[in-house]
């Protein structure tokens, strides 16, 4: 059974940083592309970042230069380092698997990130 469990969310002031983690199990993590998605209040799911199995990274324009996606295949962990956070980054963040854009077969329960002064 595929399981994705996010953690690391919280409240932070604009300009601050947070690091999200996602623990994966139930599939061969090292062979799969992984993504981070988010859903802002009242909005649909948005694709944030992707890391391929060969560690190539991709970012939405809205987070490029501020967010960094990484993975640790030995630990089956996915990470999202978020720096220079803005109020518009406020959302529930999900790690996800088996995606086309922001449409994914599997995603976790999400972790809330709130950026506010």
PDB file of C-alpha atoms in Angstrom:
ATOM      1  CA  UNK A   1       0.000   0.000   0.000  1.00  0.00           C
ATOM      2  CA  UNK A   2       1.373   3.381  -1.008  1.00  0.00           C
ATOM      3  CA  UNK A   3       1.767   5.753   1.934  1.00  0.00           C
ATOM      4  CA  UNK A   4       2.975   9.348   1.830  1.00  0.00           C
ATOM      5  CA  UNK A   5       3.198  11.235   5.122  1.00  0.00           C
ATOM      6  CA  UNK A   6       4.092  14.928   5.108  1.00  0.00           C
ATOM      7  CA  UNK A   7       5.443  16.905   8.064  1.00  0.00           C
ATOM      8  CA  UNK A   8       7.214  20.149   8.828  1.00  0.00           C
ATOM      9  CA  UNK A   9       4.499  22.688   8.166  1.00  0.00           C
ATOM     10  CA  UNK A  10       3.780  25.580  10.475  1.00  0.00           C
ATOM     11  CA  UNK A  11       3.394  29.332  10.764  1.00  0.00           C
ATOM     12  CA  UNK A  12       6.142  31.691   9.720  1.00  0.00           C
ATOM     13  CA  UNK A  13       6.544  35.380   8.958  1.00  0.00           C
ATOM     14  CA  UNK A  14       7.148  36.632   5.426  1.00  0.00           C
ATOM     15  CA  UNK A  15      10.782  36.144   4.504  1.00  0.00           C
ATOM     16  CA  UNK A  16      11.104  33.124   6.750  1.00  0.00           C
ATOM     17  CA  UNK A  17      11.932  29.506   5.969  1.00  0.00           C
ATOM     18  CA  UNK A  18      10.445  26.070   6.490  1.00  0.00           C
ATOM     19  CA  UNK A  19      11.523  22.595   5.452  1.00  0.00           C
ATOM     20  CA  UNK A  20       8.853  20.064   4.601  1.00  0.00           C
ATOM     21  CA  UNK A  21       9.449  16.322   4.711  1.00  0.00           C
ATOM     22  CA  UNK A  22       7.570  13.410   3.182  1.00  0.00           C
ATOM     23  CA  UNK A  23       8.069   9.831   4.313  1.00  0.00           C
ATOM     24  CA  UNK A  24       7.271   7.334   1.566  1.00  0.00           C
ATOM     25  CA  UNK A  25       6.510   3.641   1.783  1.00  0.00           C
ATOM     26  CA  UNK A  26       4.760   0.883  -0.129  1.00  0.00           C
ATOM     27  CA  UNK A  27       6.516   1.376  -3.463  1.00  0.00           C
ATOM     28  CA  UNK A  28       9.995   1.457  -4.961  1.00  0.00           C
ATOM     29  CA  UNK A  29      10.783   5.060  -4.085  1.00  0.00           C
ATOM     30  CA  UNK A  30      14.119   5.312  -5.887  1.00  0.00           C
ATOM     31  CA  UNK A  31      12.568   4.488  -9.263  1.00  0.00           C
ATOM     32  CA  UNK A  32       9.790   7.079  -9.152  1.00  0.00           C
ATOM     33  CA  UNK A  33       9.486  10.777  -9.948  1.00  0.00           C
ATOM     34  CA  UNK A  34       8.066  12.660  -6.962  1.00  0.00           C
ATOM     35  CA  UNK A  35       6.219  15.967  -6.723  1.00  0.00           C
ATOM     36  CA  UNK A  36       5.113  18.598  -4.271  1.00  0.00           C
ATOM     37  CA  UNK A  37       1.693  20.140  -4.797  1.00  0.00           C
ATOM     38  CA  UNK A  38      -0.170  22.776  -2.837  1.00  0.00           C
ATOM     39  CA  UNK A  39      -3.707  24.006  -2.376  1.00  0.00           C
ATOM     40  CA  UNK A  40      -4.154  27.616  -1.289  1.00  0.00           C
ATOM     41  CA  UNK A  41      -7.384  28.634   0.477  1.00  0.00           C
ATOM     42  CA  UNK A  42     -10.248  28.577  -2.011  1.00  0.00           C
ATOM     43  CA  UNK A  43      -7.987  27.464  -4.853  1.00  0.00           C
ATOM     44  CA  UNK A  44      -7.335  24.259  -6.780  1.00  0.00           C
ATOM     45  CA  UNK A  45      -4.301  22.037  -6.553  1.00  0.00           C
ATOM     46  CA  UNK A  46      -1.140  23.649  -7.924  1.00  0.00           C
ATOM     47  CA  UNK A  47       2.011  21.865  -8.981  1.00  0.00           C
ATOM     48  CA  UNK A  48       4.998  23.267  -7.071  1.00  0.00           C
ATOM     49  CA  UNK A  49       8.030  21.138  -7.808  1.00  0.00           C
ATOM     50  CA  UNK A  50       9.176  17.816  -9.180  1.00  0.00           C
ATOM     51  CA  UNK A  51      12.273  15.672  -8.803  1.00  0.00           C
ATOM     52  CA  UNK A  52      12.945  12.843 -11.200  1.00  0.00           C
ATOM     53  CA  UNK A  53      14.535   9.537 -10.298  1.00  0.00           C
ATOM     54  CA  UNK A  54      17.835  10.867 -11.678  1.00  0.00           C
ATOM     55  CA  UNK A  55      17.577  13.917  -9.366  1.00  0.00           C
ATOM     56  CA  UNK A  56      16.655  16.397 -12.115  1.00  0.00           C
ATOM     57  CA  UNK A  57      14.545  19.153 -10.555  1.00  0.00           C
ATOM     58  CA  UNK A  58      11.748  21.331 -11.884  1.00  0.00           C
ATOM     59  CA  UNK A  59       9.934  24.263 -10.290  1.00  0.00           C
ATOM     60  CA  UNK A  60       6.843  26.330 -10.865  1.00  0.00           C
ATOM     61  CA  UNK A  61       7.738  29.895 -11.819  1.00  0.00           C
ATOM     62  CA  UNK A  62       6.105  31.143  -8.620  1.00  0.00           C
ATOM     63  CA  UNK A  63       8.647  29.340  -6.411  1.00  0.00           C
ATOM     64  CA  UNK A  64      11.745  29.173  -8.620  1.00  0.00           C
ATOM     65  CA  UNK A  65      14.818  30.470  -6.818  1.00  0.00           C
ATOM     66  CA  UNK A  66      13.134  30.236  -3.407  1.00  0.00           C
ATOM     67  CA  UNK A  67      12.241  26.544  -3.008  1.00  0.00           C
ATOM     68  CA  UNK A  68      14.543  23.529  -3.285  1.00  0.00           C
ATOM     69  CA  UNK A  69      13.339  19.958  -3.729  1.00  0.00           C
ATOM     70  CA  UNK A  70      15.578  17.082  -2.711  1.00  0.00           C
ATOM     71  CA  UNK A  71      15.286  13.371  -2.066  1.00  0.00           C
ATOM     72  CA  UNK A  72      17.076  10.745   0.016  1.00  0.00           C
ATOM     73  CA  UNK A  73      16.506   7.390  -1.612  1.00  0.00           C
ATOM     74  CA  UNK A  74      18.178   5.443   1.190  1.00  0.00           C
ATOM     75  CA  UNK A  75      15.694   6.884   3.690  1.00  0.00           C
ATOM     76  CA  UNK A  76      12.780   7.019   1.226  1.00  0.00           C
ATOM     77  CA  UNK A  77      12.304  10.689   2.049  1.00  0.00           C
ATOM     78  CA  UNK A  78      11.299  13.687  -0.058  1.00  0.00           C
ATOM     79  CA  UNK A  79      12.008  17.240   1.091  1.00  0.00           C
ATOM     80  CA  UNK A  80      11.049  20.786   0.178  1.00  0.00           C
ATOM     81  CA  UNK A  81      13.203  23.599   1.539  1.00  0.00           C
ATOM     82  CA  UNK A  82      11.200  26.800   1.352  1.00  0.00           C
ATOM     83  CA  UNK A  83      13.047  30.105   1.759  1.00  0.00           C
ATOM     84  CA  UNK A  84      11.989  33.738   1.364  1.00  0.00           C
ATOM     85  CA  UNK A  85       8.411  32.720   2.023  1.00  0.00           C
ATOM     86  CA  UNK A  86       5.617  35.007   0.901  1.00  0.00           C
ATOM     87  CA  UNK A  87       2.035  35.329   2.099  1.00  0.00           C
ATOM     88  CA  UNK A  88       0.898  33.823  -1.186  1.00  0.00           C
ATOM     89  CA  UNK A  89       2.764  30.610  -0.296  1.00  0.00           C
ATOM     90  CA  UNK A  90       0.127  29.933   2.362  1.00  0.00           C
ATOM     91  CA  UNK A  91      -1.403  26.558   1.475  1.00  0.00           C
ATOM     92  CA  UNK A  92      -1.676  22.915   2.375  1.00  0.00           C
ATOM     93  CA  UNK A  93       1.338  21.163   0.852  1.00  0.00           C
ATOM     94  CA  UNK A  94       1.206  17.582  -0.406  1.00  0.00           C
ATOM     95  CA  UNK A  95       3.791  15.169  -1.677  1.00  0.00           C
ATOM     96  CA  UNK A  96       2.534  13.113  -4.567  1.00  0.00           C
ATOM     97  CA  UNK A  97       3.259  10.222  -6.863  1.00  0.00           C
ATOM     98  CA  UNK A  98       2.129   9.111 -10.292  1.00  0.00           C
ATOM     99  CA  UNK A  99       1.220  12.524 -11.605  1.00  0.00           C
ATOM    100  CA  UNK A 100       0.293  14.301 -14.777  1.00  0.00           C
ATOM    101  CA  UNK A 101       0.622  17.951 -13.879  1.00  0.00           C
ATOM    102  CA  UNK A 102      -1.213  18.388 -10.596  1.00  0.00           C
ATOM    103  CA  UNK A 103      -3.382  15.309 -11.156  1.00  0.00           C
ATOM    104  CA  UNK A 104      -1.861  12.486  -9.153  1.00  0.00           C
ATOM    105  CA  UNK A 105      -2.840   8.940  -8.280  1.00  0.00           C
ATOM    106  CA  UNK A 106      -1.400   9.209  -4.774  1.00  0.00           C
ATOM    107  CA  UNK A 107      -0.839  12.035  -2.370  1.00  0.00           C
ATOM    108  CA  UNK A 108      -0.461  12.382   1.361  1.00  0.00           C
ATOM    109  CA  UNK A 109      -2.738  14.022   3.885  1.00  0.00           C
ATOM    110  CA  UNK A 110      -0.917  17.331   3.559  1.00  0.00           C
ATOM    111  CA  UNK A 111       0.812  19.738   5.917  1.00  0.00           C
ATOM    112  CA  UNK A 112      -0.346  23.310   6.494  1.00  0.00           C
ATOM    113  CA  UNK A 113       2.008  26.208   5.784  1.00  0.00           C
ATOM    114  CA  UNK A 114       0.872  29.654   6.891  1.00  0.00           C
ATOM    115  CA  UNK A 115       2.892  32.751   6.027  1.00  0.00           C
ATOM    116  CA  UNK A 116       1.630  35.786   7.863  1.00  0.00           C
ATOM    117  CA  UNK A 117       2.905  38.829   9.697  1.00  0.00           C
TER     118      UNK A 117
END
